[in-house]
Short mmCIF file of C-alpha atoms and ligand atoms in Angstrom, two decimals:
data_model
loop_
_atom_site.label_atom_id
_atom_site.label_comp_id
_atom_site.label_asym_id
_atom_site.label_seq_id
_atom_site.Cartn_x
_atom_site.Cartn_y
_atom_site.Cartn_z
CA UNK U 178 -0.14 0.07 0.03
CA UNK U 179 3.07 2.31 0.24
CA UNK U 180 2.89 5.24 -2.05
CA UNK U 181 6.84 5.11 -2.37
CA UNK U 182 6.56 1.78 -4.08
CA UNK U 183 8.16 2.06 -7.53
CA UNK U 184 5.79 1.36 -10.53
CA UNK U 185 5.82 1.49 -14.16
CA UNK U 186 9.29 0.18 -15.19
CA UNK U 187 10.75 1.14 -11.69
CA UNK U 188 9.93 4.84 -11.75
CA UNK U 189 8.15 6.15 -8.88
CA UNK U 190 4.88 8.04 -8.98
CA UNK U 191 6.35 11.50 -8.10
CA UNK U 192 8.52 10.98 -11.51
CA UNK U 193 5.58 9.54 -13.51
CA UNK U 194 3.46 12.48 -12.64
CA UNK U 195 5.95 14.98 -14.40
CA UNK U 196 7.07 12.20 -17.11
CA UNK U 197 4.40 9.91 -18.05
CA UNK U 198 3.20 10.93 -21.35
CA UNK U 199 3.29 9.68 -25.31
CA UNK U 200 6.76 9.85 -26.98
CA UNK U 201 8.05 13.23 -27.82
CA UNK U 202 7.55 14.46 -31.47
CA UNK U 203 10.37 14.93 -34.15
CA UNK U 204 10.94 18.55 -32.65
CA UNK U 205 11.99 17.20 -29.25
CA UNK U 206 9.71 19.45 -27.25
CA UNK U 207 10.28 19.25 -23.31
CA UNK U 208 6.80 20.35 -22.39
CA UNK U 209 4.31 17.95 -23.98
CA UNK U 210 2.92 18.78 -27.38
CA UNK U 211 -0.47 19.89 -27.82
CA UNK U 212 -2.11 18.08 -30.94
CA UNK U 213 -4.97 20.18 -32.03
CA UNK U 214 -6.11 18.09 -34.76
CA UNK U 215 -9.56 16.23 -35.71
CA UNK U 216 -8.32 14.14 -38.26
CA UNK U 217 -5.05 12.05 -39.13
CA UNK U 218 -3.37 11.67 -42.27
CA UNK U 219 -3.10 7.77 -42.96
CA UNK U 220 0.12 6.42 -44.22
CA UNK U 221 -1.55 4.17 -46.80
CA UNK U 222 -5.00 2.88 -47.55
CA UNK U 223 -3.78 -0.52 -45.98
CA UNK U 224 -2.71 1.08 -42.81
CA UNK U 225 -6.01 2.97 -42.42
CA UNK U 226 -8.08 -0.20 -43.12
CA UNK U 227 -5.95 -1.98 -40.46
CA UNK U 228 -6.52 1.03 -37.85
CA UNK U 229 -10.25 0.92 -38.57
CA UNK U 230 -10.29 -2.81 -38.20
CA UNK U 231 -8.42 -2.47 -34.97
CA UNK U 232 -5.61 -4.56 -36.02
CA UNK U 233 -2.97 -1.75 -35.92
CA UNK U 234 -2.40 0.93 -33.57
CA UNK U 235 -2.48 4.59 -34.88
CA UNK U 236 -4.93 7.55 -34.65
CA UNK U 237 -7.76 7.83 -37.22
CA UNK U 238 -10.38 10.43 -35.96
CA UNK U 239 -10.57 12.55 -32.87
CA UNK U 240 -13.50 10.69 -31.48
CA UNK U 241 -11.47 7.49 -31.27
CA UNK U 242 -8.23 9.03 -29.98
CA UNK U 243 -5.48 11.92 -29.91
CA UNK U 244 -2.00 12.02 -28.66
CA UNK U 245 -2.31 14.89 -26.10
CA UNK U 246 -5.50 12.93 -24.65
CA UNK U 247 -3.33 9.79 -24.77
CA UNK U 248 -0.83 11.52 -22.75
CA UNK U 249 -3.29 12.57 -19.88
CA UNK U 250 -4.60 8.83 -19.88
CA UNK U 251 -1.16 7.65 -19.39
CA UNK U 252 -0.24 9.96 -16.77
CA UNK U 253 -3.50 9.63 -14.67
CA UNK U 254 -3.11 5.75 -15.04
CA UNK U 255 0.37 5.84 -13.45
CA UNK U 256 -0.88 7.80 -10.60
CA UNK U 257 -4.05 5.93 -9.79
CA UNK U 258 -1.93 2.51 -10.47
CA UNK U 259 -4.47 1.72 -13.12
CA UNK U 260 -3.62 -0.36 -16.40
CA UNK U 261 -5.57 1.98 -18.56
CA UNK U 262 -7.69 5.20 -18.53
CA UNK U 263 -10.14 6.66 -20.88
CA UNK U 264 -10.71 10.48 -20.49
CA UNK U 265 -14.00 12.11 -21.05
CA UNK U 266 -15.39 15.66 -21.66
CA UNK U 267 -16.36 16.01 -18.09
CA UNK U 268 -16.78 14.07 -14.81
CA UNK U 269 -20.51 13.38 -15.49
CA UNK U 270 -19.68 12.29 -18.86
CA UNK U 271 -17.26 9.75 -17.39
CA UNK U 272 -20.11 8.46 -15.27
CA UNK U 273 -22.59 8.71 -18.22
CA UNK U 274 -19.93 6.28 -20.24
CA UNK U 275 -19.52 3.99 -17.35
CA UNK U 276 -23.28 3.37 -16.86
CA UNK U 277 -23.79 3.17 -20.83
CA UNK U 278 -21.06 0.70 -21.13
CA UNK U 279 -21.88 -1.63 -18.41
CA UNK U 280 -25.63 -1.82 -18.11
CA UNK U 281 -28.82 -2.71 -19.81
CA UNK U 282 -32.41 -2.89 -18.86
CA UNK U 283 -33.23 -5.12 -15.99
CA UNK U 284 -29.68 -4.47 -14.46
CA UNK U 285 -29.40 -2.96 -10.88
CA UNK U 286 -26.98 -0.41 -9.30
CA UNK U 287 -26.41 0.15 -5.67
CA UNK U 288 -25.19 3.76 -4.85
CA UNK U 289 -24.48 5.91 -2.08
CA UNK U 290 -27.38 8.52 -1.34
CA UNK U 291 -24.73 10.88 -0.22
CA UNK U 292 -23.07 11.03 -3.66
CA UNK U 293 -22.89 14.13 -6.13
CA UNK U 294 -26.26 15.28 -6.83
CA UNK U 295 -26.04 14.93 -10.90
CA UNK U 296 -24.68 11.35 -10.15
CA UNK U 297 -28.00 10.50 -7.95
CA UNK U 298 -30.18 12.05 -10.76
CA UNK U 299 -28.50 10.22 -13.64
CA UNK U 300 -28.68 6.88 -12.14
CA UNK U 301 -32.10 7.45 -10.11
CA UNK U 302 -34.09 9.10 -12.85
CA UNK U 303 -32.53 9.02 -16.27
CA UNK U 304 -31.08 5.51 -16.25
CA UNK U 305 -34.34 4.46 -14.71
CA UNK U 306 -36.20 5.49 -17.89
CA UNK U 307 -34.22 2.86 -19.86
CA UNK U 308 -35.03 0.05 -17.16
CA UNK U 309 -31.85 0.20 -15.11
CA UNK U 310 -32.99 -0.12 -11.64
CA UNK U 311 -31.13 1.35 -8.54
CA UNK U 312 -31.16 1.37 -4.74
CA UNK U 313 -29.50 4.60 -3.00
CA UNK U 314 -28.04 3.51 0.63
CA UNK U 315 -26.58 5.35 3.45
CA UNK U 316 -22.88 5.91 2.71
CA UNK U 317 -21.52 4.29 5.83
CA UNK U 318 -23.83 1.42 6.72
CA UNK U 319 -22.23 -1.58 4.96
CA UNK U 320 -25.27 -3.68 6.00
CA UNK U 321 -27.50 -1.54 4.04
CA UNK U 322 -25.33 -1.91 0.86
CA UNK U 323 -25.44 -5.75 1.64
CA UNK U 324 -29.09 -5.91 1.71
CA UNK U 325 -29.79 -3.77 -1.32
CA UNK U 326 -27.74 -6.28 -3.65
CA UNK U 327 -30.00 -8.38 -6.14
CA UNK U 328 -29.13 -11.14 -8.17
CA UNK U 329 -29.21 -8.53 -10.99
CA UNK U 330 -26.79 -6.09 -9.36
CA UNK U 331 -24.02 -5.26 -11.79
CA UNK U 332 -22.59 -2.21 -10.19
CA UNK U 333 -21.79 -0.53 -6.64
CA UNK U 334 -20.83 3.24 -7.16
CA UNK U 335 -19.19 4.97 -3.91
CA UNK U 336 -17.78 8.36 -3.46
CA UNK U 337 -15.35 8.92 -0.71
CA UNK U 338 -15.10 11.30 1.03
CA UNK U 339 -18.49 12.97 0.02
CA UNK U 340 -19.64 16.18 -0.79
CA UNK U 341 -20.30 18.18 1.24
CA UNK U 342 -20.54 16.11 4.59
CA UNK U 343 -17.23 14.32 3.89
CA UNK U 344 -18.66 11.04 4.66
CA UNK U 345 -16.13 8.02 4.14
CA UNK U 346 -16.97 4.45 3.07
CA UNK U 347 -14.73 1.58 3.48
CA UNK U 348 -13.67 0.58 0.00
CA UNK U 349 -12.10 -2.91 0.81
CA UNK U 350 -15.58 -3.94 2.31
CA UNK U 351 -17.41 -2.63 -0.73
CA UNK U 352 -15.27 -4.33 -2.95
CA UNK U 353 -15.28 -7.77 -1.29
CA UNK U 354 -19.24 -7.34 -1.30
CA UNK U 355 -19.30 -6.59 -4.92
CA UNK U 356 -16.93 -9.11 -5.97
CA UNK U 357 -18.97 -11.84 -4.13
CA UNK U 358 -21.88 -10.75 -5.82
CA UNK U 359 -20.45 -10.78 -9.37
CA UNK U 360 -20.43 -6.92 -9.45
CA UNK U 361 -17.96 -4.27 -10.03
CA UNK U 362 -17.12 -1.41 -7.39
CA UNK U 363 -16.61 1.95 -8.87
CA UNK U 364 -15.36 4.69 -6.76
CA UNK U 365 -15.66 8.58 -7.58
CA UNK U 366 -12.12 9.59 -6.43
CA UNK U 367 -12.64 13.37 -6.95
CA UNK U 368 -12.05 14.68 -3.39
CA UNK U 369 -9.04 12.58 -2.24
CA UNK U 370 -7.34 12.40 -5.69
CA UNK U 371 -4.75 9.84 -6.43
CA UNK U 372 -2.23 11.86 -4.58
CA UNK U 373 -3.99 10.74 -1.11
CA UNK U 374 -5.95 7.77 -2.09
CA UNK U 375 -5.88 5.13 -4.65
CA UNK U 376 -9.05 3.04 -4.84
CA UNK U 377 -7.54 0.33 -6.98
CA UNK U 378 -5.29 -0.61 -4.34
CA UNK U 379 -8.32 -1.28 -2.01
CA UNK U 380 -10.22 -3.56 -4.71
CA UNK U 381 -12.02 -1.13 -6.55
CA UNK U 382 -12.55 -1.96 -10.20
CA UNK U 383 -13.03 1.55 -11.79
CA UNK U 384 -11.99 4.92 -10.71
CA UNK U 385 -14.02 7.67 -11.58
CA UNK U 386 -12.59 11.44 -11.65
CA UNK U 387 -13.81 14.87 -12.59
CA UNK U 388 -10.89 16.46 -14.01
CA UNK U 389 -12.26 19.71 -13.41
CA UNK U 390 -11.58 19.62 -9.83
CA UNK U 391 -8.14 18.96 -8.36
CA UNK U 392 -6.32 17.25 -11.40
CA UNK U 393 -6.41 20.43 -13.45
CA UNK U 394 -6.19 22.18 -9.83
CA UNK U 395 -6.84 25.67 -10.89
CA UNK U 396 -10.26 26.06 -12.14
CA UNK U 397 -9.83 26.24 -16.02
CA UNK U 398 -11.30 23.34 -17.71
CA UNK U 399 -13.89 20.67 -17.65
CA UNK U 400 -12.56 17.08 -17.79
CA UNK U 401 -13.51 13.63 -16.66
CA UNK U 402 -11.96 10.00 -16.60
CA UNK U 403 -12.50 6.52 -15.88
CA UNK U 404 -9.38 4.44 -14.53
CA UNK U 405 -9.44 0.71 -14.76
CA UNK U 406 -8.17 -2.50 -16.50
CA UNK U 407 -7.15 -2.68 -19.98
CA UNK U 408 -9.57 -5.24 -20.74
CA UNK U 409 -12.49 -3.07 -19.60
CA UNK U 410 -11.31 -0.19 -21.66
CA UNK U 411 -10.76 -2.01 -24.69
CA UNK U 412 -14.10 -4.23 -24.55
CA UNK U 413 -16.58 -2.14 -22.90
CA UNK U 414 -15.52 1.67 -22.77
CA UNK U 415 -13.76 2.21 -26.01
CA UNK U 416 -16.45 0.95 -28.36
CA UNK U 417 -19.11 2.96 -26.67
CA UNK U 418 -17.33 6.42 -26.47
CA UNK U 419 -16.17 6.13 -30.12
CA UNK U 420 -19.87 6.10 -31.03
CA UNK U 421 -21.45 8.29 -28.17
CA UNK U 422 -18.55 10.89 -28.37
CA UNK U 423 -18.22 12.47 -25.03
CA UNK U 424 -14.43 12.72 -25.72
CA UNK U 425 -11.91 15.15 -23.95
CA UNK U 426 -10.82 17.92 -26.11
CA UNK U 427 -7.05 17.94 -26.78
CA UNK U 428 -6.57 21.49 -25.13
CA UNK U 429 -8.50 20.57 -21.78
CA UNK U 430 -6.27 17.29 -21.89
CA UNK U 431 -3.24 19.25 -21.76
CA UNK U 432 -4.29 21.55 -19.13
CA UNK U 433 -5.06 18.73 -16.94
CA UNK U 434 -1.94 17.01 -18.04
CA UNK U 435 0.15 19.99 -16.85
CA UNK U 436 -1.96 20.40 -13.70
CA UNK U 437 -1.27 16.68 -12.53
CA UNK U 438 2.36 17.72 -12.46
CA UNK U 439 1.74 19.76 -9.36
CA UNK U 440 -1.16 17.40 -8.09
CA UNK U 441 0.69 15.85 -5.14
CA UNK U 442 2.27 19.12 -3.78
CA UNK U 443 -0.89 20.95 -4.37
CA UNK U 444 -3.03 18.52 -2.44
CA UNK U 445 -0.48 18.42 0.32
CA UNK U 446 -0.41 22.21 1.00
CA UNK U 447 -4.09 22.48 0.49
CA UNK U 448 -4.81 19.66 2.82
CA UNK U 449 -2.48 21.20 5.55
CA UNK U 450 -4.16 24.55 5.20
CA UNK U 451 -7.83 22.73 5.67
CA UNK U 452 -6.56 20.69 8.68
CA UNK U 453 -5.36 23.87 10.39
CA UNK U 454 -8.52 25.68 9.58
CA UNK U 455 -10.81 22.93 10.61
CA UNK U 456 -9.10 22.84 14.01
CA UNK U 457 -9.57 26.71 14.68
CA UNK U 458 -13.17 26.39 13.41
CA UNK U 459 -14.15 23.78 15.70
CA UNK U 460 -12.94 26.19 18.69
CA UNK U 461 -15.15 29.22 17.41
CA UNK U 462 -18.17 29.53 19.53
CA UNK U 463 -20.40 30.49 16.62
CA UNK U 464 -19.64 27.21 15.14
CA UNK U 465 -21.75 23.83 15.89
CA UNK U 466 -19.84 21.22 14.23
CA UNK U 467 -16.86 20.92 11.73
CA UNK U 468 -16.75 17.83 9.32
CA UNK U 469 -13.37 17.19 8.19
CA UNK U 470 -11.98 13.53 8.04
CA UNK U 471 -8.67 14.58 9.53
CA UNK U 472 -10.14 15.70 13.05
CA UNK U 473 -10.72 13.00 15.58
CA UNK U 474 -14.22 14.22 15.97
CA UNK U 475 -15.03 12.81 12.41
CA UNK U 476 -17.00 9.62 12.66
CA UNK U 477 -14.84 7.66 10.31
CA UNK U 478 -11.70 9.39 11.30
CA UNK U 479 -9.66 6.09 11.50
CA UNK U 480 -11.03 4.67 8.26
CA UNK U 481 -10.25 7.81 6.60
CA UNK U 482 -6.83 8.18 7.82
CA UNK U 483 -6.18 4.49 6.71
CA UNK U 484 -7.69 4.95 3.21
CA UNK U 485 -6.11 8.60 2.70
CA UNK U 486 -2.68 8.03 3.67
CA UNK U 487 -2.97 9.85 6.96
CA UNK U 488 -4.29 13.14 5.48
CA UNK U 489 -7.67 14.60 5.60
CA UNK U 490 -7.94 16.19 2.39
CA UNK U 491 -8.40 19.91 1.14
CA UNK U 492 -12.34 20.27 1.65
CA UNK U 493 -14.18 20.63 4.96
CA UNK U 494 -17.79 21.87 5.70
CA UNK U 495 -19.03 23.42 8.99
CA UNK U 496 -22.39 24.12 10.47
CA UNK U 497 -23.39 27.30 12.39
CA UNK U 498 -25.08 27.45 15.54
CA UNK U 499 -28.56 28.67 15.43
CA UNK U 500 -32.18 27.99 16.86
CA UNK U 501 -34.17 27.55 13.49
CA UNK U 502 -33.50 27.01 9.92
CA UNK U 503 -34.34 30.66 8.85
CA UNK U 504 -31.77 31.86 11.45
CA UNK U 505 -29.01 29.23 10.15
CA UNK U 506 -29.65 30.62 6.70
CA UNK U 507 -29.42 34.16 7.66
CA UNK U 508 -26.22 33.48 9.83
CA UNK U 509 -24.56 31.56 6.72
CA UNK U 510 -25.55 34.13 4.27
CA UNK U 511 -23.99 36.90 6.44
CA UNK U 512 -20.75 34.96 6.76
CA UNK U 513 -20.61 34.45 2.92
CA UNK U 514 -21.51 38.09 2.43
CA UNK U 515 -18.51 39.34 4.58
CA UNK U 516 -15.97 37.71 2.08
CA UNK U 517 -13.55 39.85 0.56
CA UNK U 518 -10.48 37.83 -0.36
CA UNK U 519 -11.97 34.20 -0.83
CA UNK U 520 -14.56 33.23 -3.43
CA UNK U 521 -18.18 32.55 -3.14
CA UNK U 522 -18.07 29.88 -6.14
CA UNK U 523 -19.93 26.50 -7.23
CA UNK U 524 -16.83 24.57 -7.70
CA UNK U 525 -13.66 22.86 -5.79
CA UNK U 526 -10.28 21.68 -6.37
CA UNK U 527 -8.90 25.15 -7.18
CA UNK U 528 -6.02 27.00 -5.94
CA UNK U 529 -8.19 29.78 -4.85
CA UNK U 530 -10.47 28.91 -1.72
CA UNK U 531 -14.14 28.57 -2.42
CA UNK U 532 -17.12 28.47 -0.46
CA UNK U 533 -20.56 27.43 -1.08
CA UNK U 534 -24.02 27.28 0.68
CA UNK U 535 -25.02 23.73 -0.20
CA UNK U 536 -28.72 24.09 1.15
CA UNK U 537 -29.55 27.03 -1.40
CA UNK U 538 -27.24 25.64 -4.34
CA UNK U 539 -26.17 22.13 -4.84
CA UNK U 540 -28.92 20.82 -2.72
CA UNK U 541 -31.46 23.81 -3.19
CA UNK U 542 -34.05 21.77 -5.16
CA UNK U 543 -34.80 19.39 -2.20
CA UNK U 544 -37.74 19.80 0.23
CA UNK U 545 -36.63 20.79 3.81
CA UNK U 546 -37.34 17.52 5.26
CA UNK U 547 -35.30 15.61 2.46
CA UNK U 548 -32.41 18.14 3.21
CA UNK U 549 -32.63 17.38 6.89
CA UNK U 550 -32.37 13.85 5.84
CA UNK U 551 -29.37 14.38 3.78
CA UNK U 552 -27.81 16.19 6.88
CA UNK U 553 -27.62 19.48 4.84
CA UNK U 554 -28.66 22.09 7.09
CA UNK U 555 -29.29 25.77 6.25
CA UNK U 556 -26.34 26.85 8.49
CA UNK U 557 -23.88 24.68 6.63
CA UNK U 558 -21.03 26.08 4.79
CA UNK U 559 -18.42 24.04 2.54
CA UNK U 560 -15.01 25.20 2.11
CA UNK U 561 -12.71 23.88 -0.44
CA UNK U 562 -9.29 25.22 0.79
CA UNK U 563 -7.00 26.73 -1.42
CA UNK U 564 -3.30 27.90 -1.31
CA UNK U 565 -3.93 31.31 0.14
CA UNK U 566 -1.84 31.98 3.41
CA UNK U 567 -3.83 30.33 6.31
CA UNK U 568 -3.97 33.98 8.09
CA UNK U 569 -5.76 35.51 5.41
CA UNK U 570 -8.43 32.52 4.73
CA UNK U 571 -8.80 32.88 8.58
CA UNK U 572 -9.29 36.41 8.77
CA UNK U 573 -11.78 36.53 5.75
CA UNK U 574 -13.89 33.94 7.61
CA UNK U 575 -13.59 35.46 10.85
CA UNK U 576 -14.90 38.82 9.66
CA UNK U 577 -18.53 37.21 9.31
CA UNK U 578 -18.02 34.59 12.29
CA UNK U 579 -17.24 37.47 14.69
CA UNK U 580 -20.17 39.73 13.72
CA UNK U 581 -23.07 37.27 13.96
C1 PLP V 615 -17.81 17.69 -9.74
C2 PLP V 615 -18.09 16.47 -9.40
C3 PLP V 615 -18.63 15.56 -10.38
C4 PLP V 615 -18.75 15.85 -11.67
O1 PLP V 615 -17.67 16.37 -12.38
P1 PLP V 615 -18.09 17.55 -13.54
O2 PLP V 615 -16.49 17.47 -14.27
O3 PLP V 615 -18.61 18.84 -13.01
O4 PLP V 615 -18.95 17.06 -14.69
C5 PLP V 615 -18.60 14.11 -10.08
N1 PLP V 615 -18.65 14.10 -8.76
C6 PLP V 615 -17.95 14.75 -7.49
C7 PLP V 615 -17.76 14.19 -6.45
C8 PLP V 615 -17.71 16.17 -8.16
O5 PLP V 615 -17.07 16.97 -7.28
#
């Protein structure tokens, strides 16, 4: 499980983060080339036929592959310890590709009820229209996962830690459960990233990414990916993406490729700030609770530390003390409206610290009872901690917290 173990031809993960890529072009560029082309000139009619028949490697058309996208895929495979990766146009299109490739009418999916909102809607509503059944279960209740599995279950899908409550699930236990049922385990690894957590080492079959978040890391482009076995990519995912077309643009692939070079140091620096902020927030008299996997008060602290290499990650949420939902909402809005340096922004995984109010944004469409059941109170604020100086992050938040 050691992250120091040499991989890929004896090179370490740190080295591969800056080196793994397709070969240099004839010009010898040191920074990886950006190939902006939708088509490829074929050396001969015979080669073209062989490439289209899948008998020979070689690029044909942008929907089937691009060398810059291949570089991004090779690098992410190296970081996740996966045999192969397939990049997609966004995180959601990675999930769409996975579901389209693995499921048919009558199949069943078990997923965590705490997953990303669009993931829940895609599985629970959109795929239900095509006869794919699903059951949402409490993230941390292994018995509920087990009880939900049916003879038709093909996929277990979890996210760990989750947004915005940072709930953690036991990946090894879920992998064992999935495999005993002849199903696959997929894990959304957006929050921890391969810098902290590599789900394949815990038995997951597919790792899903929104490259929009920490992989790019600077809030510039949308991207997604599925990391898994070579066989699954070749036999299931590639044939579908070639026809369905949710491919990653070469430019966005290049941005994410360069972003991954600093993923490890960014994740560690941002997590360090998040940990320190979580500790001081927990002491503030206006704060009812802080949700951060790195704090001993987190319900799955020990499991999180085991799975995430003793690091809590860069994202935390906190709940303000209040007597009623209306008051809680007013207090949260007050804190957010006092920000001068940090951003009120629906994204995460940026070098800039981003704050959101989940109850009025990502979870705004739920009824108040549904929101309460999901644990998303009106006083909850999510902080995706960036790289600003901790004193400045703290001062900007305390401006509101101290004037409630
Ligand atoms: C953002 C996000 C997604 C969706 O990714 P997009 O790139 O926005 O499509 C999925 N899962 C998690 C945990 C996310 O944070």
